[in-house]
mmCIF file of C-alpha atoms in Angstrom:
data_model
loop_
_atom_site.group_PDB
_atom_site.id
_atom_site.type_symbol
_atom_site.label_atom_id
_atom_site.label_comp_id
_atom_site.label_asym_id
_atom_site.label_seq_id
_atom_site.Cartn_x
_atom_site.Cartn_y
_atom_site.Cartn_z
ATOM 1 C CA MET A 295 9.911 -137.186 39.365
ATOM 2 C CA ASP A 296 12.166 -135.876 42.007
ATOM 3 C CA GLU A 297 10.639 -138.923 44.593
ATOM 4 C CA HIS A 298 11.713 -141.439 41.581
ATOM 5 C CA LYS A 299 15.325 -139.720 40.916
ATOM 6 C CA SER A 300 16.025 -140.062 44.364
ATOM 7 C CA LEU A 301 14.799 -144.048 44.757
ATOM 8 C CA LEU A 302 16.835 -144.898 41.579
ATOM 9 C CA ASP A 303 19.876 -141.995 42.143
ATOM 10 C CA PRO A 304 22.821 -144.501 42.059
ATOM 11 C CA ALA A 305 24.851 -142.102 43.920
ATOM 12 C CA GLN A 306 23.279 -143.414 47.221
ATOM 13 C CA PHE A 307 24.484 -146.398 46.921
ATOM 14 C CA ASP A 308 28.254 -145.878 45.674
ATOM 15 C CA SER A 309 29.217 -146.566 49.097
ATOM 16 C CA TYR A 310 28.100 -148.201 52.167
ATOM 17 C CA GLU A 311 28.944 -145.248 54.235
ATOM 18 C CA GLY A 312 26.638 -142.871 52.032
ATOM 19 C CA TYR A 313 24.253 -145.119 52.111
ATOM 20 C CA TYR A 314 23.704 -145.750 55.493
ATOM 21 C CA GLY A 315 24.865 -141.782 56.338
ATOM 22 C CA GLN A 316 21.439 -140.764 54.220
ATOM 23 C CA ARG A 317 19.345 -142.583 56.093
ATOM 24 C CA LEU A 318 20.522 -142.772 59.721
ATOM 25 C CA LEU A 319 22.207 -139.053 60.542
ATOM 26 C CA PRO A 320 18.847 -137.139 60.096
ATOM 27 C CA GLY A 321 17.279 -139.328 63.025
ATOM 28 C CA ALA A 322 20.523 -139.360 65.029
ATOM 29 C CA ALA A 323 20.508 -135.563 64.748
ATOM 30 C CA LEU A 324 16.608 -135.352 66.091
ATOM 31 C CA LEU A 325 17.898 -137.384 68.925
ATOM 32 C CA SER A 326 20.926 -134.913 69.401
ATOM 33 C CA TYR A 327 18.672 -132.126 69.603
ATOM 34 C CA ALA A 328 16.104 -134.068 72.336
ATOM 35 C CA GLY A 329 19.769 -134.688 74.113
ATOM 36 C CA ILE A 330 19.560 -131.015 75.218
ATOM 37 C CA GLY A 331 16.101 -131.173 76.570
ATOM 38 C CA VAL A 332 17.234 -134.029 78.862
ATOM 39 C CA VAL A 333 20.228 -131.641 79.820
ATOM 40 C CA VAL A 334 17.744 -128.595 80.794
ATOM 41 C CA LEU A 335 15.743 -131.078 82.619
ATOM 42 C CA PHE A 336 18.467 -132.197 84.581
ATOM 43 C CA LEU A 337 19.497 -128.616 85.030
ATOM 44 C CA LEU A 338 16.057 -127.605 86.712
ATOM 45 C CA SER A 339 16.405 -130.931 88.588
ATOM 46 C CA ASP A 340 19.519 -129.535 90.471
ATOM 47 C CA LEU A 341 18.293 -126.158 90.360
ATOM 48 C CA TRP A 342 15.576 -127.575 92.934
ATOM 49 C CA ARG A 343 18.604 -129.411 94.525
ATOM 50 C CA LEU A 344 21.365 -126.620 94.905
ATOM 51 C CA GLY A 345 19.515 -122.906 94.611
ATOM 52 C CA LEU A 346 20.889 -120.641 92.514
ATOM 53 C CA GLY A 347 24.928 -120.271 93.763
ATOM 54 C CA ARG A 348 28.327 -121.222 92.656
ATOM 55 C CA ASP A 349 27.756 -124.924 91.440
ATOM 56 C CA PHE A 350 24.787 -124.246 89.784
ATOM 57 C CA ALA A 351 26.244 -121.968 88.043
ATOM 58 C CA TRP A 352 29.297 -124.003 87.242
ATOM 59 C CA LEU A 353 26.732 -126.843 86.185
ATOM 60 C CA THR A 354 24.950 -124.264 84.113
ATOM 61 C CA ALA A 355 28.157 -123.325 82.503
ATOM 62 C CA ALA A 356 29.151 -127.357 81.544
ATOM 63 C CA SER A 357 25.787 -127.784 80.025
ATOM 64 C CA VAL A 358 25.472 -125.075 78.166
ATOM 65 C CA ALA A 359 29.320 -126.106 76.641
ATOM 66 C CA GLY A 360 27.945 -129.361 76.077
ATOM 67 C CA SER A 361 24.843 -128.335 74.337
ATOM 68 C CA LEU A 362 26.657 -126.006 72.521
ATOM 69 C CA LEU A 363 29.256 -129.203 71.449
ATOM 70 C CA ILE A 364 25.913 -131.176 70.695
ATOM 71 C CA VAL A 365 24.134 -128.500 68.756
ATOM 72 C CA ALA A 366 27.680 -128.394 66.455
ATOM 73 C CA MET A 367 27.371 -132.496 66.557
ATOM 74 C CA ALA A 368 23.800 -132.348 65.119
ATOM 75 C CA ARG A 369 25.025 -130.092 62.503
ATOM 76 C CA VAL A 370 27.536 -132.189 61.433
ATOM 77 C CA MET A 371 25.258 -135.008 60.939
ATOM 78 C CA ARG A 372 23.318 -133.647 57.960
ATOM 79 C CA HIS A 373 25.979 -130.830 56.529
ATOM 80 C CA PRO A 374 27.512 -132.032 53.284
ATOM 81 C CA ALA A 375 31.046 -129.974 54.269
ATOM 82 C CA PHE A 376 31.812 -132.704 56.544
ATOM 83 C CA ALA A 377 30.853 -135.638 54.406
ATOM 84 C CA ARG A 378 34.800 -137.053 54.263
ATOM 85 C CA HIS A 379 35.220 -137.390 57.889
ATOM 86 C CA ARG A 380 31.488 -137.026 59.167
ATOM 87 C CA VAL A 381 31.653 -139.964 62.316
ATOM 88 C CA HIS A 382 34.888 -139.043 63.135
ATOM 89 C CA TRP A 383 33.622 -135.285 63.856
ATOM 90 C CA ILE A 384 30.370 -137.060 65.687
ATOM 91 C CA LEU A 385 32.279 -138.833 67.629
ATOM 92 C CA TRP A 386 35.024 -135.850 68.586
ATOM 93 C CA LEU A 387 31.802 -133.658 69.212
ATOM 94 C CA GLY A 388 30.000 -135.894 71.094
ATOM 95 C CA ASN A 389 32.575 -137.253 73.394
ATOM 96 C CA MET A 390 33.634 -133.222 74.511
ATOM 97 C CA ALA A 391 29.932 -132.730 74.810
ATOM 98 C CA MET A 392 30.499 -135.841 77.673
ATOM 99 C CA LEU A 393 33.256 -134.618 78.643
ATOM 100 C CA CYS A 394 31.886 -131.076 79.693
ATOM 101 C CA MET A 395 29.033 -132.309 81.309
ATOM 102 C CA MET A 396 31.140 -134.788 83.341
ATOM 103 C CA ALA A 397 33.635 -131.726 84.328
ATOM 104 C CA GLY A 398 30.967 -130.003 85.241
ATOM 105 C CA ASN A 399 28.964 -132.509 87.873
ATOM 106 C CA VAL A 400 32.600 -132.962 89.211
ATOM 107 C CA VAL A 401 33.499 -129.358 90.194
ATOM 108 C CA ALA A 402 30.014 -128.430 90.854
ATOM 109 C CA LEU A 403 28.904 -131.759 92.839
ATOM 110 C CA GLY A 404 32.012 -132.777 94.432
ATOM 111 C CA ARG A 405 31.314 -136.248 93.123
ATOM 112 C CA MET A 406 31.691 -138.186 89.584
ATOM 113 C CA SER A 407 28.279 -138.507 88.121
ATOM 114 C CA TYR A 408 27.752 -141.231 85.532
ATOM 115 C CA LEU A 409 24.429 -140.226 84.133
ATOM 116 C CA PRO A 410 26.153 -137.730 81.653
ATOM 117 C CA MET A 411 27.813 -140.469 80.292
ATOM 118 C CA ILE A 412 24.952 -142.563 79.592
ATOM 119 C CA MET A 413 22.945 -139.998 78.293
ATOM 120 C CA MET A 414 25.943 -138.781 75.752
ATOM 121 C CA TYR A 415 25.785 -142.460 74.555
ATOM 122 C CA PHE A 416 22.024 -141.934 73.554
ATOM 123 C CA MET A 417 22.157 -138.667 72.165
ATOM 124 C CA LEU A 418 25.246 -139.958 69.738
ATOM 125 C CA GLY A 419 22.350 -142.231 68.923
ATOM 126 C CA VAL A 420 24.881 -145.120 68.983
ATOM 127 C CA LEU A 421 22.196 -147.277 68.366
ATOM 128 C CA LEU A 422 21.632 -145.537 65.254
ATOM 129 C CA ILE A 423 25.238 -144.507 63.749
ATOM 130 C CA ALA A 424 26.389 -147.758 64.862
ATOM 131 C CA PRO A 425 26.436 -148.761 61.055
ATOM 132 C CA LEU A 426 28.634 -146.125 60.291
ATOM 133 C CA VAL A 427 31.303 -146.689 63.021
ATOM 134 C CA SER A 428 34.227 -148.490 63.555
ATOM 135 C CA PRO A 429 35.137 -149.815 66.671
ATOM 136 C CA LEU A 430 38.729 -148.382 66.470
ATOM 137 C CA ALA A 431 37.108 -145.024 65.715
ATOM 138 C CA PHE A 432 34.240 -145.306 68.525
ATOM 139 C CA LEU A 433 37.396 -146.277 70.906
ATOM 140 C CA LEU A 434 40.214 -143.774 70.968
ATOM 141 C CA PRO A 435 37.656 -140.181 71.296
ATOM 142 C CA HIS A 436 36.337 -142.044 74.357
ATOM 143 C CA LEU A 437 39.226 -143.132 75.717
ATOM 144 C CA ALA A 438 40.469 -139.469 75.212
ATOM 145 C CA ALA A 439 37.256 -137.989 77.137
ATOM 146 C CA ILE A 440 37.739 -140.390 79.569
ATOM 147 C CA CYS A 441 41.332 -139.786 80.366
ATOM 148 C CA LEU A 442 40.642 -135.720 80.189
ATOM 149 C CA THR A 443 37.659 -136.172 83.092
ATOM 150 C CA GLY A 444 40.609 -137.970 85.097
ATOM 151 C CA ALA A 445 42.789 -135.004 84.784
ATOM 152 C CA VAL A 446 40.033 -132.692 85.792
ATOM 153 C CA MET A 447 39.439 -135.244 88.374
ATOM 154 C CA TRP A 448 42.895 -134.761 89.552
ATOM 155 C CA LEU A 449 43.427 -130.604 89.446
ATOM 156 C CA ASP A 450 39.965 -130.867 91.557
ATOM 157 C CA GLY A 451 41.166 -132.668 94.631
ATOM 158 C CA TYR A 452 40.054 -136.584 93.886
ATOM 159 C CA ARG A 453 42.456 -139.082 94.122
ATOM 160 C CA LEU A 454 44.303 -141.784 91.940
ATOM 161 C CA GLY A 455 41.418 -144.713 93.181
ATOM 162 C CA HIS A 456 38.396 -142.316 91.716
ATOM 163 C CA TRP A 457 39.928 -142.068 88.476
ATOM 164 C CA LEU A 458 40.563 -145.540 88.835
ATOM 165 C CA GLN A 459 37.189 -146.192 90.030
ATOM 166 C CA LEU A 460 35.751 -144.185 86.680
ATOM 167 C CA LEU A 461 38.043 -146.272 84.634
ATOM 168 C CA LEU A 462 36.719 -149.603 86.089
ATOM 169 C CA PHE A 463 33.281 -148.451 85.131
ATOM 170 C CA SER A 464 33.837 -147.089 81.463
ATOM 171 C CA VAL A 465 36.121 -150.478 80.605
ATOM 172 C CA PRO A 466 33.253 -152.763 80.828
ATOM 173 C CA ALA A 467 30.535 -150.082 79.675
ATOM 174 C CA MET A 468 33.181 -149.660 76.275
ATOM 175 C CA SER A 469 33.491 -153.680 76.004
ATOM 176 C CA PHE A 470 29.867 -153.813 75.888
ATOM 177 C CA MET A 471 29.270 -150.583 73.123
ATOM 178 C CA LEU A 472 31.989 -152.297 70.974
ATOM 179 C CA VAL A 473 30.192 -155.735 70.696
ATOM 180 C CA ILE A 474 26.930 -153.799 69.946
ATOM 181 C CA LEU A 475 29.167 -152.202 67.275
ATOM 182 C CA ASN A 476 30.536 -155.244 65.811
ATOM 183 C CA VAL A 477 26.753 -156.866 65.606
ATOM 184 C CA GLN A 478 25.498 -153.826 64.597
ATOM 185 C CA ARG A 479 28.218 -153.129 61.581
ATOM 186 C CA ARG A 480 27.944 -156.902 60.532
ATOM 187 C CA THR A 481 24.178 -157.100 60.302
ATOM 188 C CA ALA A 482 24.378 -153.511 58.474
ATOM 189 C CA LEU A 483 26.743 -154.541 55.962
ATOM 190 C CA GLN A 484 24.830 -157.595 54.487
ATOM 191 C CA SER A 485 21.602 -155.367 54.842
ATOM 192 C CA TYR A 486 23.443 -152.906 52.525
ATOM 193 C CA GLN A 487 24.655 -155.504 49.945
ATOM 194 C CA LEU A 488 20.998 -156.845 49.988
ATOM 195 C CA ALA A 489 19.769 -153.202 49.538
ATOM 196 C CA ARG A 490 22.376 -152.870 46.758
ATOM 197 C CA GLN A 491 21.286 -156.432 45.104
ATOM 198 C CA ASN A 492 17.485 -155.290 44.631
ATOM 199 C CA TRP A 493 18.041 -151.622 43.571
ATOM 200 C CA LEU A 494 20.252 -153.130 40.670
ATOM 201 C CA ASN A 495 17.964 -155.895 40.292
ATOM 202 C CA ALA A 496 15.193 -153.290 39.623
ATOM 203 C CA THR A 497 16.671 -150.929 37.625
ATOM 204 C CA THR A 498 19.606 -152.653 35.743
ATOM 205 C CA ASP A 499 18.915 -154.886 32.857
ATOM 206 C CA THR A 500 20.588 -158.335 33.612
ATOM 207 C CA LEU A 501 21.956 -158.654 30.623
ATOM 208 C CA SER A 502 23.248 -155.619 29.502
ATOM 209 C CA GLN A 503 24.321 -154.068 32.575
ATOM 210 C CA LEU A 504 22.563 -150.690 31.442
ATOM 211 C CA GLN A 505 19.669 -149.110 32.754
ATOM 212 C CA ASN A 506 16.353 -150.805 32.191
ATOM 213 C CA ARG A 507 13.661 -149.602 30.423
ATOM 214 C CA ARG A 508 11.449 -148.114 33.339
ATOM 215 C CA THR A 509 14.921 -146.482 34.746
ATOM 216 C CA TRP A 510 15.869 -144.664 31.934
ATOM 217 C CA TYR A 511 12.545 -143.193 30.901
ATOM 218 C CA GLN A 512 12.551 -141.940 34.787
ATOM 219 C CA GLN A 513 16.097 -140.555 34.566
ATOM 220 C CA ALA A 514 15.145 -139.330 30.654
ATOM 221 C CA GLU A 515 12.179 -137.186 32.012
ATOM 222 C CA HIS A 516 14.180 -135.987 34.933
ATOM 223 C CA ALA A 517 16.851 -134.794 32.521
ATOM 224 C CA LEU A 518 14.549 -133.249 29.833
ATOM 225 C CA GLN A 519 13.194 -131.166 32.362
ATOM 226 C CA LEU A 520 16.147 -129.950 33.929
ATOM 227 C CA ALA A 521 16.998 -128.793 30.089
ATOM 228 C CA GLU A 522 13.771 -127.176 29.719
ATOM 229 C CA GLN A 523 14.461 -125.226 32.861
ATOM 230 C CA TYR A 524 18.645 -123.965 32.198
ATOM 231 C CA GLY A 525 17.649 -123.866 28.185
ATOM 232 C CA GLN A 526 20.073 -126.522 27.568
ATOM 233 C CA PRO A 527 20.389 -128.535 24.590
ATOM 234 C CA LEU A 528 19.775 -132.337 24.601
ATOM 235 C CA ALA A 529 19.969 -135.050 22.337
ATOM 236 C CA LEU A 530 19.081 -138.596 22.271
ATOM 237 C CA LEU A 531 20.486 -141.203 20.292
ATOM 238 C CA MET A 532 18.499 -144.764 19.456
ATOM 239 C CA LEU A 533 20.821 -147.725 18.225
ATOM 240 C CA ASP A 534 19.410 -151.272 17.137
ATOM 241 C CA VAL A 535 21.849 -153.934 15.626
ATOM 242 C CA ASP A 536 21.375 -154.550 12.253
ATOM 243 C CA HIS A 537 20.378 -158.235 11.731
ATOM 244 C CA PHE A 538 20.180 -159.070 14.902
ATOM 245 C CA LYS A 539 17.649 -162.031 14.180
ATOM 246 C CA ARG A 540 20.393 -163.385 11.532
ATOM 247 C CA VAL A 541 22.951 -163.617 14.335
ATOM 248 C CA ASN A 542 20.498 -165.700 16.397
ATOM 249 C CA ASP A 543 19.449 -167.857 13.679
ATOM 250 C CA GLN A 544 22.727 -168.695 12.572
ATOM 251 C CA LEU A 545 24.808 -168.699 15.383
ATOM 252 C CA GLY A 546 22.129 -169.123 18.184
ATOM 253 C CA HIS A 547 21.197 -167.370 20.966
ATOM 254 C CA ALA A 548 24.287 -167.771 23.081
ATOM 255 C CA ALA A 549 25.852 -165.327 20.641
ATOM 256 C CA GLY A 550 22.899 -163.188 20.932
ATOM 257 C CA ASP A 551 23.476 -162.480 24.676
ATOM 258 C CA LEU A 552 26.939 -162.176 24.043
ATOM 259 C CA VAL A 553 26.127 -159.539 21.293
ATOM 260 C CA ILE A 554 23.993 -157.262 23.705
ATOM 261 C CA GLU A 555 26.671 -158.148 26.899
ATOM 262 C CA ALA A 556 29.520 -156.729 24.041
ATOM 263 C CA LEU A 557 27.132 -153.484 23.508
ATOM 264 C CA GLY A 558 26.649 -153.066 27.062
ATOM 265 C CA LYS A 559 30.300 -152.606 27.812
ATOM 266 C CA LEU A 560 30.956 -150.637 24.765
ATOM 267 C CA LEU A 561 28.395 -147.962 25.714
ATOM 268 C CA LYS A 562 29.676 -147.705 29.342
ATOM 269 C CA ALA A 563 33.086 -147.133 28.045
ATOM 270 C CA SER A 564 32.087 -145.091 24.815
ATOM 271 C CA SER A 565 29.758 -142.671 25.719
ATOM 272 C CA PRO A 566 30.336 -139.493 27.482
ATOM 273 C CA PRO A 567 30.520 -139.501 31.396
ATOM 274 C CA GLN A 568 27.218 -137.570 31.852
ATOM 275 C CA ALA A 569 24.813 -139.916 29.187
ATOM 276 C CA LEU A 570 22.392 -142.029 29.767
ATOM 277 C CA ALA A 571 22.040 -145.612 28.363
ATOM 278 C CA GLY A 572 19.781 -147.946 28.716
ATOM 279 C CA ARG A 573 18.490 -150.888 26.781
ATOM 280 C CA LEU A 574 14.607 -150.435 25.976
ATOM 281 C CA GLY A 575 14.112 -154.268 24.788
ATOM 282 C CA GLY A 576 15.526 -156.817 22.343
ATOM 283 C CA GLU A 577 18.490 -155.064 20.410
ATOM 284 C CA GLU A 578 17.400 -151.161 20.987
ATOM 285 C CA PHE A 579 19.548 -149.290 23.290
ATOM 286 C CA ALA A 580 18.459 -145.543 23.761
ATOM 287 C CA VAL A 581 21.532 -142.962 24.643
ATOM 288 C CA LEU A 582 20.442 -139.870 26.187
ATOM 289 C CA LEU A 583 22.877 -136.752 25.857
ATOM 290 C CA PRO A 584 22.499 -134.181 28.248
ATOM 291 C CA ALA A 585 23.993 -130.770 27.561
ATOM 292 C CA THR A 586 24.708 -131.930 23.897
ATOM 293 C CA THR A 587 24.435 -130.141 20.481
ATOM 294 C CA CYS A 588 23.223 -131.841 17.490
ATOM 295 C CA THR A 589 26.767 -131.107 15.858
ATOM 296 C CA ASP A 590 28.298 -133.095 18.993
ATOM 297 C CA ALA A 591 25.494 -135.869 19.069
ATOM 298 C CA LEU A 592 26.152 -136.722 15.183
ATOM 299 C CA LEU A 593 29.825 -137.097 16.464
ATOM 300 C CA VAL A 594 28.989 -139.796 19.448
ATOM 301 C CA ALA A 595 26.786 -141.332 17.342
ATOM 302 C CA GLU A 596 29.269 -141.842 14.003
ATOM 303 C CA HIS A 597 32.143 -142.955 17.040
ATOM 304 C CA LEU A 598 29.474 -145.498 18.511
ATOM 305 C CA ARG A 599 28.547 -146.927 15.136
ATOM 306 C CA ALA A 600 32.507 -147.151 14.182
ATOM 307 C CA ALA A 601 33.217 -148.887 17.328
ATOM 308 C CA ILE A 602 30.319 -151.177 17.312
ATOM 309 C CA ALA A 603 31.850 -152.348 13.372
ATOM 310 C CA ALA A 604 35.193 -153.040 14.536
ATOM 311 C CA LEU A 605 33.590 -154.899 17.854
ATOM 312 C CA PRO A 606 35.823 -158.286 17.837
ATOM 313 C CA LEU A 607 33.421 -160.969 19.057
ATOM 314 C CA GLN A 608 33.691 -164.699 19.450
ATOM 315 C CA LEU A 609 31.914 -167.422 19.903
ATOM 316 C CA GLU A 610 33.554 -170.835 20.506
ATOM 317 C CA GLY A 611 36.265 -169.496 18.648
ATOM 318 C CA GLN A 612 34.310 -168.542 15.508
ATOM 319 C CA PRO A 613 34.738 -164.698 15.078
ATOM 320 C CA PHE A 614 31.960 -162.729 13.865
ATOM 321 C CA ARG A 615 30.995 -158.725 13.623
ATOM 322 C CA ILE A 616 27.936 -156.745 14.425
ATOM 323 C CA THR A 617 27.143 -153.432 13.258
ATOM 324 C CA ALA A 618 24.471 -150.920 14.216
ATOM 325 C CA SER A 619 21.723 -148.275 12.878
ATOM 326 C CA ILE A 620 21.402 -144.982 14.720
ATOM 327 C CA GLY A 621 19.059 -142.316 15.160
ATOM 328 C CA VAL A 622 19.384 -139.141 16.270
ATOM 329 C CA ALA A 623 16.766 -136.255 17.837
ATOM 330 C CA ASN A 624 17.225 -133.309 19.248
ATOM 331 C CA LEU A 625 15.345 -131.032 21.619
ATOM 332 C CA PRO A 626 12.908 -129.200 21.291
ATOM 333 C CA ALA A 627 10.462 -132.139 22.640
ATOM 334 C CA SER A 628 7.575 -131.769 24.542
ATOM 335 C CA SER A 629 8.469 -135.037 25.874
ATOM 336 C CA VAL A 630 10.801 -138.129 26.225
ATOM 337 C CA ASP A 631 7.888 -140.504 23.983
ATOM 338 C CA ALA A 632 8.374 -137.630 21.735
ATOM 339 C CA LEU A 633 11.782 -137.534 21.492
ATOM 340 C CA VAL A 634 12.146 -140.983 21.071
ATOM 341 C CA ARG A 635 9.927 -141.493 18.679
ATOM 342 C CA GLU A 636 11.849 -138.756 16.371
ATOM 343 C CA ALA A 637 14.712 -140.671 17.124
ATOM 344 C CA ASP A 638 13.305 -144.105 16.473
ATOM 345 C CA ARG A 639 12.083 -142.488 12.734
ATOM 346 C CA GLN A 640 15.732 -141.679 12.191
ATOM 347 C CA LEU A 641 16.514 -144.972 13.019
ATOM 348 C CA TYR A 642 14.276 -146.238 10.444
ATOM 349 C CA LEU A 643 15.487 -144.345 7.917
ATOM 350 C CA ALA A 644 19.601 -145.067 8.915
ATOM 351 C CA LYS A 645 18.303 -148.850 8.133
ATOM 352 C CA ALA A 646 16.144 -147.927 5.140
ATOM 353 C CA ALA A 647 19.465 -146.181 3.814
ATOM 354 C CA GLY A 648 21.547 -149.155 4.024
ATOM 355 C CA ARG A 649 22.061 -149.831 7.530
ATOM 356 C CA ASN A 650 25.190 -149.500 10.007
ATOM 357 C CA ARG A 651 24.601 -145.317 9.425
ATOM 358 C CA VAL A 652 23.631 -142.697 11.773
ATOM 359 C CA SER A 653 20.749 -140.339 10.498
ATOM 360 C CA SER A 654 19.102 -137.341 11.787
ATOM 361 C CA ALA A 655 16.883 -134.563 10.491
ATOM 362 C CA HIS A 656 19.646 -131.892 11.393
ATOM 363 C CA ALA A 657 22.268 -133.927 9.040
#
């Protein structure tokens, strides 16, 4: 059931960044941890060339500092506390890690090595997090890292020409990465829009824009499990339009479609925020009310009944109105099907009693 919920959870499509963050950042985090292994390999090769001494100590210190920053970056990629500005944290921490390792190369080896920069691009997982990164967000921390590295080089006795050499190398590299970022971001945006539309088509009733039957049942099962686990109340409203066939016969199927659309909008606007509203078929709707007692469910049902009766509908200049009968069921129930059967039974009792009313076993 948790698997179904993750597939159908609307929160995953709330934003473009959130959608890709869930999918890309775990892999980018693993890639970052793998980058620490690359740093260790470079340290071993430097140990072979330099031996133990002051230069290797500088390289080790720089590599440890860079690795700690990489660990922090990987943690940011997955920790919910950083959700709001996650990408900016990733870029700044990654570039600071790059700066530490480049500075270590300058001080220890007496020359500028571009290998840490190239390695950091991979550890940042640019190709993985590209859909999340705007060109400006990428450019600013990178320029800051380049300037700070130039300052380290100047303090270590390098001439201005060496810093210009670094800059001349970096500008084409940045330009190339910006092109990749733009292409990736445009492609990712199109993929997100397509995925969101496919998700809507798979989970939403086209006419009412409410959850379709399959989606509603899966979400309802999950809500029922939570209610039983935490001992919370739960109520179900089954709603059916009165004389819906008469509307179709007298005014045409366009009027019937208009009724379904209007009911979908009304149920979205008038149901409590935590409610799960769905169209189960035809003119039959279900509204599941988590953490709702029988008394409160009856109040919600009566509010919806009155709102439906007052709903102003018009087709080709001809006004008409509808009413609905509502059946209410509450826990305990062994399953969603059992809850639906009880609410459906109450619904038919409401129709038998004259329609346009609410019925519940606890009324």
